[in-house]
Amino acid sequence: MQCGVDLEPFTIIFNAALAWWYYVGRRNGEAIAQALKTIEIAPNHFFAYWVLGSAYALAGRHEEAITTLQEGIKVSGFVPHLQGELGRVFAVAGLVEEAREVLAALHEKAGKEYISAVNHAKIYAGLGEIDLLFAWIEKAFEERSVKLPYFMIDPCLDQYVSDPRFVDVMQRMGLLDRNI
């Protein structure tokens, strides 16, 4: 991605993806800087807001994370991925009622259109409701959500990587050697 940005510095997807790779690489400061740069280039790009909000949350900067995610939702509309992340951040910030409101809105929207189970799983991860987290991860696996492999490497799940359910899903997706 860095090569892409070097060759095409104003290509939004390269910039946003580089921010995301920094985030999942646990290079949080670089993720924040790159996401801010991406938003400067493309102020309506929801993915850059998602990465920035996620990176702020990982840094414990919950107010900035919430404000960023809300701004992303404002400029891009109801993007389930942003909604799920906002619910997760509300939860980790101790705003459980707000997290549950976002969860309820996702459930309602899912009754009318496809919403990846990953978005629900995110909120349950933030709430620390582990059995529901893994139930929704399993649902995402069953629906073959394209978001699931990316979610499974998200730093927000680091505390669950030793859980046998996590290992099982990673193995079934082919992302982890079965001999581990």
C-alpha positions as CSV (number, residue, x, y, z in Angstrom):
1,M,0.0,0.0,0.0
2,Q,2.9,2.4,0.7
3,C,4.1,1.8,-2.8
4,G,0.7,2.6,-4.1
5,V,0.5,5.8,-2.1
6,D,4.0,6.7,-3.3
7,L,3.1,6.2,-6.9
8,E,-0.5,7.7,-6.7
9,P,-0.5,10.0,-3.6
10,F,-4.1,11.2,-4.2
11,T,-5.7,7.8,-4.8
12,I,-8.1,7.5,-1.9
13,I,-8.3,3.8,-1.7
14,F,-4.5,3.4,-1.4
15,N,-4.4,6.0,1.4
16,A,-7.3,4.5,3.3
17,A,-6.0,1.0,2.9
18,L,-2.6,2.0,4.1
19,A,-4.2,3.5,7.2
20,W,-6.0,0.3,7.8
21,W,-2.9,-1.8,7.4
22,Y,-1.2,0.4,10.0
23,Y,-4.1,-0.2,12.3
24,V,-4.2,-4.0,12.0
25,G,-0.4,-3.9,12.2
26,R,-0.8,-2.3,15.6
27,R,1.0,0.8,14.4
28,N,-1.6,3.0,15.8
29,G,0.1,6.4,15.6
30,E,0.8,5.8,11.9
31,A,-2.8,4.7,11.4
32,I,-4.1,7.9,12.9
33,A,-1.8,10.1,10.8
34,Q,-2.6,8.2,7.6
35,A,-6.4,8.3,8.3
36,L,-6.3,12.0,8.9
37,K,-4.3,12.5,5.7
38,T,-7.0,10.4,3.8
39,I,-9.8,12.5,5.3
40,E,-8.0,15.6,4.2
41,I,-7.9,14.2,0.6
42,A,-11.4,12.8,0.7
43,P,-13.6,14.3,3.5
44,N,-16.5,11.9,2.7
45,H,-14.7,8.6,2.7
46,F,-16.3,6.5,5.3
47,F,-13.5,3.9,5.5
48,A,-11.0,6.6,6.6
49,Y,-13.4,7.7,9.4
50,W,-13.8,4.0,10.4
51,V,-10.0,3.5,10.7
52,L,-9.5,6.8,12.5
53,G,-12.2,6.1,15.0
54,S,-10.9,2.6,15.5
55,A,-7.4,3.8,16.0
56,Y,-8.5,6.5,18.4
57,A,-10.4,3.9,20.4
58,L,-7.4,1.5,20.5
59,A,-5.4,4.5,21.9
60,G,-8.0,4.9,24.6
61,R,-9.1,8.2,23.1
62,H,-12.8,7.3,23.3
63,E,-14.3,10.8,22.9
64,E,-12.4,11.4,19.8
65,A,-13.3,8.0,18.5
66,I,-17.0,8.6,19.0
67,T,-16.9,12.0,17.5
68,T,-14.9,10.7,14.5
69,L,-17.3,7.8,13.9
70,Q,-20.4,10.0,14.3
71,E,-18.9,12.5,11.8
72,G,-18.2,9.6,9.4
73,I,-21.8,8.5,9.7
74,K,-23.0,12.1,9.1
75,V,-21.0,12.5,5.9
76,S,-21.6,9.0,4.5
77,G,-25.0,8.0,5.7
78,F,-26.0,4.8,7.4
79,V,-22.9,2.6,6.8
80,P,-23.4,-0.6,8.9
81,H,-19.6,-0.9,9.3
82,L,-19.4,2.5,10.9
83,Q,-22.5,1.8,13.0
84,G,-21.0,-1.4,14.4
85,E,-17.8,0.3,15.2
86,L,-19.6,3.2,16.9
87,G,-21.6,0.7,19.0
88,R,-18.3,-1.1,20.0
89,V,-16.6,2.1,21.0
90,F,-19.6,3.2,23.0
91,A,-19.4,-0.1,24.9
92,V,-15.7,0.1,25.6
93,A,-16.1,3.7,26.7
94,G,-18.7,2.6,29.2
95,L,-21.7,4.0,27.3
96,V,-23.5,0.7,27.4
97,E,-27.0,2.2,26.8
98,E,-25.8,3.9,23.7
99,A,-24.1,0.7,22.5
100,R,-27.3,-1.2,22.9
101,E,-29.2,1.5,21.0
102,V,-26.9,1.1,18.1
103,L,-27.2,-2.7,18.4
104,A,-31.0,-2.4,18.3
105,A,-30.8,-0.1,15.2
106,L,-28.7,-2.7,13.4
107,H,-31.1,-5.5,14.3
108,E,-34.0,-3.4,13.0
109,K,-32.1,-2.6,9.8
110,A,-31.1,-6.2,9.4
111,G,-34.8,-7.1,9.2
112,K,-35.1,-5.0,6.0
113,E,-31.7,-5.5,4.3
114,Y,-28.5,-7.5,4.6
115,I,-26.3,-6.4,7.5
116,S,-23.2,-8.5,8.0
117,A,-23.2,-10.3,11.3
118,V,-19.7,-8.9,11.9
119,N,-21.3,-5.6,12.8
120,H,-23.3,-7.1,15.6
121,A,-20.2,-9.2,16.7
122,K,-18.2,-5.9,17.1
123,I,-20.7,-4.5,19.5
124,Y,-20.8,-7.7,21.6
125,A,-17.0,-7.7,21.6
126,G,-17.1,-4.2,23.1
127,L,-19.7,-5.2,25.6
128,G,-17.6,-8.1,26.7
129,E,-20.5,-10.5,26.0
130,I,-18.2,-13.3,24.8
131,D,-20.7,-16.0,24.0
132,L,-22.8,-13.6,21.9
133,L,-19.6,-12.3,20.2
134,F,-18.7,-15.9,19.1
135,A,-22.3,-16.7,18.2
136,W,-22.3,-13.7,15.8
137,I,-18.9,-14.6,14.5
138,E,-20.2,-18.1,13.8
139,K,-23.2,-16.5,12.0
140,A,-20.8,-14.4,10.0
141,F,-18.9,-17.5,9.1
142,E,-22.1,-19.3,8.0
143,E,-23.3,-16.4,5.9
144,R,-19.8,-16.3,4.4
145,S,-19.4,-12.6,5.2
146,V,-16.5,-11.1,3.3
147,K,-15.9,-8.9,6.3
148,L,-15.1,-11.7,8.7
149,P,-11.5,-12.4,7.7
150,Y,-10.7,-8.7,8.2
151,F,-12.6,-8.6,11.5
152,M,-10.7,-11.6,12.8
153,I,-7.4,-9.7,12.6
154,D,-8.8,-6.5,14.1
155,P,-6.9,-5.5,17.3
156,C,-10.2,-5.2,19.1
157,L,-10.2,-9.0,19.2
158,D,-6.7,-9.4,20.6
159,Q,-7.9,-10.5,24.0
160,Y,-9.8,-13.4,22.4
161,V,-7.2,-14.9,20.2
162,S,-6.5,-17.7,22.7
163,D,-10.2,-18.7,23.0
164,P,-10.7,-22.1,21.3
165,R,-13.7,-20.7,19.4
166,F,-11.5,-18.0,17.9
167,V,-8.9,-20.6,16.9
168,D,-11.6,-22.9,15.5
169,V,-13.0,-20.2,13.2
170,M,-9.6,-19.1,12.0
171,Q,-8.7,-22.7,11.2
172,R,-12.0,-23.2,9.3
173,M,-11.4,-20.1,7.3
174,G,-7.9,-21.4,6.4
175,L,-6.2,-18.5,8.2
176,L,-4.5,-20.6,10.8
177,D,-2.6,-23.8,10.6
178,R,-4.7,-26.7,12.0
179,N,-1.6,-28.0,13.8
180,I,-1.4,-25.1,16.1
